[in-house]
Amino acid sequence: AMNCSVTSTDYQFYLFPAVYTLALVVGLPGNVAALVAFSCRAASRTAFSVYISSLALADLVILCTLPFRIHYHLNGNSWVFGDVLCRVTGILFYANIYLSICFMTCICVDRYVATLHPHT
């Protein structure tokens, strides 16, 4: 038998901050670039570009909560930013999951309809 001193939840102190940091480093410039690219193409404002812009904006909102979550996990799951910010970041974090699913569903339906009716 193998005795491991790492409990089943100890991974969150180093894995979550690493994943969140990677998401922040890649996601922040990527979503800003997407917003700029789709905002500059105002002449070709389509449903698809609106959905993509909305998805990028929703992703930027969740990226703004990640520094707080990174600090939380690195600090041994101890929240130091107050109750209000804890609730706000939690609401934004979980609401973003549903918003992203909604926008991706809209994109899928839009692409499906465009495939069925390509010339309309």
Backbone as a chain_set.jsonl record, in Angstrom:
{"seq": "AMNCSVTSTDYQFYLFPAVYTLALVVGLPGNVAALVAFSCRAASRTAFSVYISSLALADLVILCTLPFRIHYHLNGNSWVFGDVLCRVTGILFYANIYLSICFMTCICVDRYVATLHPHT", "coords": {"N": [[0.845, -1.179, 0.0], [0.379, 2.241, -0.661], [1.369, 5.209, 0.889], [0.22, 8.34, 0.792], [0.745, 11.713, 1.359], [-0.68, 13.801, 0.364], [-3.841, 15.097, 0.345], [-7.131, 14.523, -1.063], [-8.091, 16.999, -1.835], [-5.995, 18.775, -1.891], [-4.835, 19.425, -4.296], [-6.132, 21.625, -5.359], [-4.9, 23.903, -4.442], [-2.689, 24.398, -5.989], [-3.214, 23.535, -8.612], [-5.642, 24.775, -9.553], [-4.956, 27.616, -9.405], [-2.909, 27.6, -11.36], [-4.234, 26.797, -13.732], [-6.185, 28.822, -13.897], [-4.51, 31.051, -14.163], [-3.285, 30.516, -16.624], [-5.576, 30.61, -18.25], [-6.221, 33.299, -17.919], [-3.954, 34.621, -18.984], [-3.988, 33.778, -21.662], [-6.657, 34.203, -22.406], [-7.357, 36.922, -21.911], [-5.921, 38.749, -23.774], [-6.82, 37.485, -26.124], [-9.666, 37.646, -26.106], [-10.016, 40.413, -25.978], [-8.869, 41.103, -28.423], [-10.69, 39.808, -30.126], [-13.043, 41.254, -29.564], [-12.264, 43.819, -30.463], [-11.769, 43.266, -33.166], [-14.321, 42.451, -34.109], [-15.784, 44.704, -33.484], [-14.729, 46.693, -35.088], [-15.642, 46.001, -37.535], [-18.145, 47.158, -38.188], [-19.766, 47.629, -40.36], [-20.497, 45.186, -41.418], [-22.442, 44.015, -39.664], [-23.664, 41.273, -38.303], [-25.86, 38.648, -37.108], [-24.252, 36.594, -36.195], [-21.788, 37.928, -35.655], [-22.603, 39.562, -33.574], [-23.282, 37.649, -31.621], [-20.758, 36.443, -31.223], [-19.29, 38.644, -30.302], [-20.701, 39.158, -27.949], [-20.189, 36.797, -26.559], [-17.396, 37.025, -26.261], [-17.302, 39.309, -24.641], [-18.648, 38.38, -22.357], [-16.812, 36.433, -21.606], [-14.649, 38.083, -20.972], [-15.633, 39.272, -18.675], [-15.691, 37.109, -16.862], [-12.973, 36.597, -16.796], [-12.071, 38.779, -15.39], [-12.72, 38.097, -12.815], [-10.969, 36.104, -12.178], [-8.325, 36.787, -11.074], [-8.965, 37.211, -8.361], [-9.92, 34.691, -7.599], [-7.614, 33.191, -8.05], [-5.914, 34.269, -6.099], [-7.391, 33.513, -3.848], [-7.194, 30.653, -3.852], [-4.402, 30.329, -3.739], [-3.995, 31.374, -1.274], [-4.709, 29.443, 0.501], [-7.456, 28.782, 0.345], [-8.693, 30.927, 1.607], [-10.655, 33.687, 1.861], [-10.066, 37.065, 1.458], [-11.118, 39.44, 0.641], [-13.536, 40.488, 1.425], [-17.096, 40.15, 2.072], [-18.995, 41.089, 0.179], [-17.597, 41.325, -2.302], [-16.914, 38.672, -2.559], [-19.403, 37.46, -2.983], [-20.183, 38.797, -5.349], [-18.153, 38.056, -7.215], [-18.578, 35.315, -7.225], [-21.216, 35.129, -8.221], [-20.852, 36.299, -10.778], [-19.015, 34.487, -11.845], [-20.426, 31.999, -11.986], [-22.764, 32.763, -13.36], [-21.669, 33.43, -15.784], [-21.029, 30.975, -16.886], [-23.534, 29.965, -17.669], [-24.363, 32.023, -19.386], [-22.405, 31.865, -21.394], [-22.929, 29.321, -22.44], [-25.478, 29.834, -23.447], [-24.928, 31.813, -25.437], [-23.248, 30.309, -27.12], [-25.048, 28.37, -27.933], [-26.832, 29.972, -29.36], [-25.124, 30.728, -31.455], [-24.711, 28.22, -32.641], [-27.348, 27.568, -33.477], [-27.776, 29.688, -35.248], [-25.811, 29.126, -37.201], [-26.747, 26.638, -38.027], [-29.244, 27.293, -39.149], [-28.29, 28.938, -41.186], [-27.012, 27.047, -42.718], [-29.132, 25.446, -43.549], [-30.665, 27.274, -44.998], [-29.041, 28.752, -47.144], [-29.036, 31.06, -48.825], [-30.481, 33.178, -47.794]], "CA": [[0.0, 0.0, 0.0], [1.14, 3.476, -0.799], [0.91, 6.261, 1.771], [0.41, 9.639, 0.148], [0.368, 12.764, 2.3], [-1.529, 14.776, -0.31], [-5.246, 14.708, 0.41], [-7.819, 14.616, -2.351], [-8.395, 18.382, -2.202], [-4.794, 19.618, -1.882], [-4.497, 19.831, -5.66], [-6.738, 22.91, -5.7], [-4.033, 25.006, -4.041], [-1.71, 24.675, -7.042], [-3.758, 23.272, -9.944], [-6.586, 25.822, -9.93], [-4.259, 28.859, -9.771], [-2.169, 27.433, -12.621], [-5.203, 26.789, -14.834], [-6.774, 30.157, -13.969], [-3.488, 31.96, -14.691], [-3.183, 30.227, -18.057], [-6.791, 31.149, -18.882], [-6.115, 34.758, -17.886], [-2.89, 35.051, -19.904], [-4.416, 33.512, -23.041], [-8.003, 34.708, -22.648], [-7.478, 38.379, -21.902], [-5.621, 39.338, -25.087], [-7.636, 36.862, -27.166], [-11.023, 38.195, -26.104], [-9.917, 41.829, -26.35], [-8.65, 41.116, -29.877], [-11.956, 39.44, -30.771], [-13.955, 42.397, -29.456], [-11.789, 44.878, -31.361], [-11.959, 42.821, -34.553], [-15.736, 42.463, -34.478], [-16.295, 46.069, -33.349], [-14.251, 47.476, -36.235], [-16.394, 45.571, -38.721], [-19.526, 47.583, -37.937], [-20.537, 47.592, -41.608], [-21.033, 43.833, -41.617], [-23.012, 43.603, -38.384], [-24.557, 40.128, -38.486], [-26.212, 37.978, -35.855], [-23.067, 35.847, -35.777], [-20.806, 38.829, -35.041], [-23.163, 39.998, -32.289], [-23.132, 36.533, -30.687], [-19.335, 36.284, -30.908], [-18.913, 39.783, -29.462], [-21.313, 38.936, -26.633], [-19.43, 35.719, -25.925], [-16.099, 37.583, -25.873], [-17.542, 40.205, -23.512], [-18.944, 37.527, -21.202], [-15.547, 35.823, -21.198], [-13.847, 39.117, -20.31], [-16.173, 39.449, -17.321], [-15.201, 36.023, -16.007], [-11.527, 36.763, -16.644], [-11.855, 39.787, -14.348], [-12.875, 37.47, -11.499], [-9.932, 35.094, -11.956], [-7.27, 37.151, -10.114], [-9.466, 37.002, -7.0], [-9.954, 33.24, -7.37], [-6.219, 32.745, -7.955], [-5.453, 34.647, -4.753], [-8.136, 32.682, -2.899], [-6.616, 29.31, -3.79], [-3.014, 30.426, -3.274], [-4.06, 31.764, 0.133], [-5.26, 28.321, 1.265], [-8.918, 28.905, 0.34], [-9.1, 31.95, 2.566], [-11.079, 34.881, 1.132], [-9.681, 38.251, 2.229], [-11.607, 40.631, -0.05], [-14.834, 40.908, 1.933], [-18.267, 39.346, 1.725], [-19.664, 41.585, -1.03], [-16.815, 40.919, -3.468], [-17.031, 37.216, -2.639], [-20.692, 37.162, -3.615], [-20.189, 39.321, -6.721], [-17.317, 37.209, -8.075], [-19.255, 34.019, -7.348], [-22.352, 35.293, -9.136], [-20.316, 36.508, -12.127], [-18.364, 33.252, -12.28], [-21.41, 30.981, -12.358], [-23.659, 33.308, -14.389], [-20.942, 33.371, -17.049], [-21.14, 29.619, -17.428], [-24.82, 29.861, -18.352], [-24.362, 32.973, -20.501], [-21.566, 31.322, -22.465], [-23.696, 28.234, -23.057], [-26.559, 30.466, -24.206], [-24.372, 32.426, -26.646], [-22.779, 29.25, -28.02], [-26.252, 27.773, -28.506], [-27.299, 30.915, -30.388], [-24.216, 30.602, -32.598], [-25.006, 26.935, -33.295], [-28.637, 27.679, -34.163], [-27.553, 30.593, -36.375], [-25.058, 28.389, -38.233], [-27.639, 25.589, -38.53], [-30.202, 27.946, -40.044], [-27.535, 29.388, -42.365], [-26.737, 25.86, -43.529], [-30.4, 25.029, -44.162], [-31.118, 28.319, -45.927], [-27.792, 29.48, -47.399], [-29.15, 32.285, -49.622], [-31.441, 34.125, -47.213]], "C": [[0.887, 1.237, 0.0], [0.541, 4.544, 0.1], [1.235, 7.604, 1.131], [-0.089, 10.723, 1.09], [-0.522, 13.836, 1.669], [-2.97, 14.29, -0.249], [-5.911, 14.985, -0.93], [-8.115, 16.054, -2.768], [-7.17, 19.288, -2.214], [-4.416, 20.12, -3.27], [-5.029, 21.218, -5.994], [-5.856, 24.095, -5.34], [-2.99, 25.327, -5.094], [-2.275, 24.455, -8.448], [-4.7, 24.385, -10.404], [-5.887, 27.137, -10.254], [-3.499, 28.751, -11.089], [-3.112, 27.488, -13.82], [-5.83, 28.174, -15.004], [-5.782, 31.169, -14.536], [-3.319, 31.761, -16.189], [-4.391, 30.798, -18.809], [-6.738, 32.669, -18.955], [-5.112, 35.265, -18.916], [-3.306, 34.866, -21.36], [-5.738, 34.226, -23.35], [-8.121, 36.212, -22.719], [-7.114, 38.997, -23.25], [-6.484, 38.756, -26.216], [-9.033, 37.45, -27.251], [-11.034, 39.685, -26.426], [-9.73, 41.946, -27.864], [-9.937, 40.775, -30.627], [-12.952, 40.595, -30.718], [-13.556, 43.524, -30.397], [-12.061, 44.5, -32.809], [-13.423, 42.896, -34.972], [-16.364, 43.841, -34.318], [-15.902, 46.927, -34.539], [-14.996, 47.123, -37.51], [-17.867, 45.916, -38.557], [-20.385, 47.515, -39.193], [-21.169, 46.224, -41.838], [-21.557, 43.265, -40.306], [-24.035, 42.506, -38.626], [-24.896, 39.549, -37.122], [-25.005, 37.229, -35.308], [-22.055, 36.756, -35.084], [-21.3, 39.362, -33.699], [-23.004, 38.894, -31.247], [-21.674, 36.353, -30.269], [-18.86, 37.417, -30.006], [-19.469, 39.623, -28.049], [-20.577, 37.849, -25.867], [-18.071, 36.224, -25.447], [-16.248, 38.511, -24.671], [-17.842, 39.414, -22.239], [-17.668, 36.86, -20.692], [-14.637, 36.833, -20.511], [-14.328, 39.349, -18.879], [-15.661, 38.35, -16.396], [-13.694, 36.127, -15.792], [-11.198, 37.797, -15.57], [-12.006, 39.205, -12.941], [-11.724, 36.524, -11.171], [-8.801, 35.533, -11.029], [-7.699, 36.943, -8.656], [-9.503, 35.512, -6.653], [-8.546, 32.665, -7.255], [-5.688, 33.043, -6.563], [-6.107, 33.78, -3.683], [-7.497, 31.304, -2.753], [-5.167, 29.336, -3.309], [-2.938, 30.765, -1.79], [-4.715, 30.67, 0.985], [-6.765, 28.358, 1.399], [-9.423, 29.841, 1.43], [-9.406, 33.235, 1.8], [-10.812, 36.111, 1.992], [-10.278, 39.54, 1.665], [-12.994, 41.084, 0.396], [-15.988, 40.107, 1.351], [-18.917, 39.784, 0.411], [-18.912, 41.142, -2.281], [-16.843, 39.402, -3.652], [-18.316, 36.834, -3.366], [-20.718, 37.61, -5.077], [-19.362, 38.43, -7.641], [-17.943, 35.833, -8.262], [-20.411, 34.077, -8.326], [-21.862, 35.451, -10.57], [-19.718, 35.225, -12.688], [-19.391, 32.244, -12.782], [-22.412, 31.485, -13.399], [-22.992, 33.241, -15.752], [-21.02, 31.998, -17.689], [-22.43, 29.497, -18.243], [-24.912, 30.827, -19.532], [-23.554, 32.442, -21.677], [-22.277, 30.186, -23.192], [-24.808, 28.806, -23.929], [-26.031, 31.07, -25.506], [-23.869, 31.373, -27.626], [-23.955, 28.527, -28.672], [-26.818, 28.67, -29.6], [-26.437, 30.827, -31.639], [-24.511, 29.314, -33.362], [-26.314, 26.992, -34.069], [-28.496, 28.578, -35.389], [-26.827, 29.889, -37.517], [-25.917, 27.282, -38.846], [-28.636, 26.171, -39.529], [-29.502, 28.421, -41.313], [-27.199, 28.222, -43.285], [-27.999, 25.388, -44.25], [-30.858, 25.992, -45.247], [-29.931, 29.212, -46.286], [-27.945, 30.815, -48.127], [-30.162, 33.274, -49.063], [-30.782, 35.023, -46.222]], "O": [[1.974, 1.263, 0.576], [-0.67, 4.763, 0.078], [2.404, 7.95, 0.955], [-1.221, 10.658, 1.569], [-1.06, 14.687, 2.377], [-3.285, 13.203, -0.732], [-5.321, 15.604, -1.816], [-8.366, 16.307, -3.946], [-7.298, 20.473, -2.522], [-3.741, 21.142, -3.394], [-4.447, 21.919, -6.821], [-6.043, 25.186, -5.879], [-2.449, 26.433, -5.095], [-1.851, 25.131, -9.386], [-4.571, 24.882, -11.523], [-6.187, 27.737, -11.286], [-3.453, 29.713, -11.855], [-2.817, 28.154, -14.813], [-5.989, 28.648, -16.129], [-6.167, 32.049, -15.306], [-3.222, 32.732, -16.94], [-4.24, 31.395, -19.875], [-7.166, 33.259, -19.947], [-5.387, 36.225, -19.636], [-3.005, 35.713, -22.202], [-5.908, 34.786, -24.433], [-8.908, 36.732, -23.51], [-7.935, 39.713, -23.824], [-6.835, 39.467, -27.157], [-9.53, 37.722, -28.344], [-11.96, 40.171, -27.077], [-10.356, 42.786, -28.509], [-10.238, 41.387, -31.652], [-13.627, 40.883, -31.706], [-14.41, 44.119, -31.055], [-12.533, 45.326, -33.59], [-13.73, 43.356, -36.072], [-17.38, 44.126, -34.952], [-16.667, 47.799, -34.954], [-14.971, 47.893, -38.471], [-18.736, 45.068, -38.763], [-21.603, 47.361, -39.102], [-22.262, 46.128, -42.396], [-21.168, 42.174, -39.888], [-25.14, 42.772, -39.098], [-24.297, 39.914, -36.11], [-24.763, 37.228, -34.101], [-21.519, 36.394, -34.037], [-20.503, 39.589, -32.789], [-22.631, 39.173, -30.107], [-21.387, 36.134, -29.092], [-18.115, 37.184, -29.054], [-18.784, 39.92, -27.07], [-20.367, 37.969, -24.66], [-17.64, 35.887, -24.345], [-15.404, 38.499, -23.775], [-17.342, 39.75, -21.166], [-17.468, 36.739, -19.483], [-13.927, 36.483, -19.568], [-13.523, 39.595, -17.98], [-15.243, 38.628, -15.272], [-13.194, 35.781, -14.721], [-10.162, 37.702, -14.914], [-11.476, 39.764, -11.981], [-11.525, 36.176, -10.007], [-8.337, 34.708, -10.24], [-6.889, 36.545, -7.819], [-9.157, 35.124, -5.537], [-8.307, 31.758, -6.458], [-5.085, 32.182, -5.922], [-5.454, 33.363, -2.727], [-7.282, 30.841, -1.632], [-4.75, 28.458, -2.552], [-1.94, 30.479, -1.13], [-5.22, 30.951, 2.072], [-7.303, 28.004, 2.448], [-10.435, 29.582, 2.081], [-8.52, 33.807, 1.164], [-11.279, 36.189, 3.128], [-9.975, 40.625, 2.162], [-13.565, 41.988, -0.214], [-15.876, 39.48, 0.298], [-19.342, 38.943, -0.381], [-19.523, 40.637, -3.223], [-16.8, 38.91, -4.78], [-18.308, 35.984, -4.257], [-21.216, 36.889, -5.942], [-19.814, 38.083, -8.731], [-17.848, 35.25, -9.342], [-20.573, 33.188, -9.161], [-22.392, 34.813, -11.48], [-19.894, 34.913, -13.866], [-19.245, 31.697, -13.875], [-22.864, 30.706, -14.239], [-23.66, 33.023, -16.764], [-21.071, 31.885, -18.914], [-22.419, 28.989, -19.364], [-25.479, 30.482, -20.569], [-23.975, 32.56, -22.828], [-22.229, 30.102, -24.419], [-25.049, 28.313, -25.031], [-26.622, 30.863, -26.566], [-24.042, 31.524, -28.835], [-23.87, 28.117, -29.83], [-27.237, 28.183, -30.65], [-26.955, 30.847, -32.756], [-24.557, 29.318, -34.592], [-26.384, 26.513, -35.201], [-29.036, 28.268, -36.45], [-27.201, 30.048, -38.679], [-25.826, 27.016, -40.045], [-28.846, 25.62, -40.61], [-30.064, 28.317, -42.403], [-27.113, 28.394, -44.501], [-27.947, 24.981, -45.41], [-31.374, 25.577, -46.285], [-29.831, 30.327, -45.774], [-27.037, 31.643, -48.046], [-30.652, 34.129, -49.8], [-31.439, 35.883, -45.635]]}, "num_chains": 1, "name": "protein.A"}
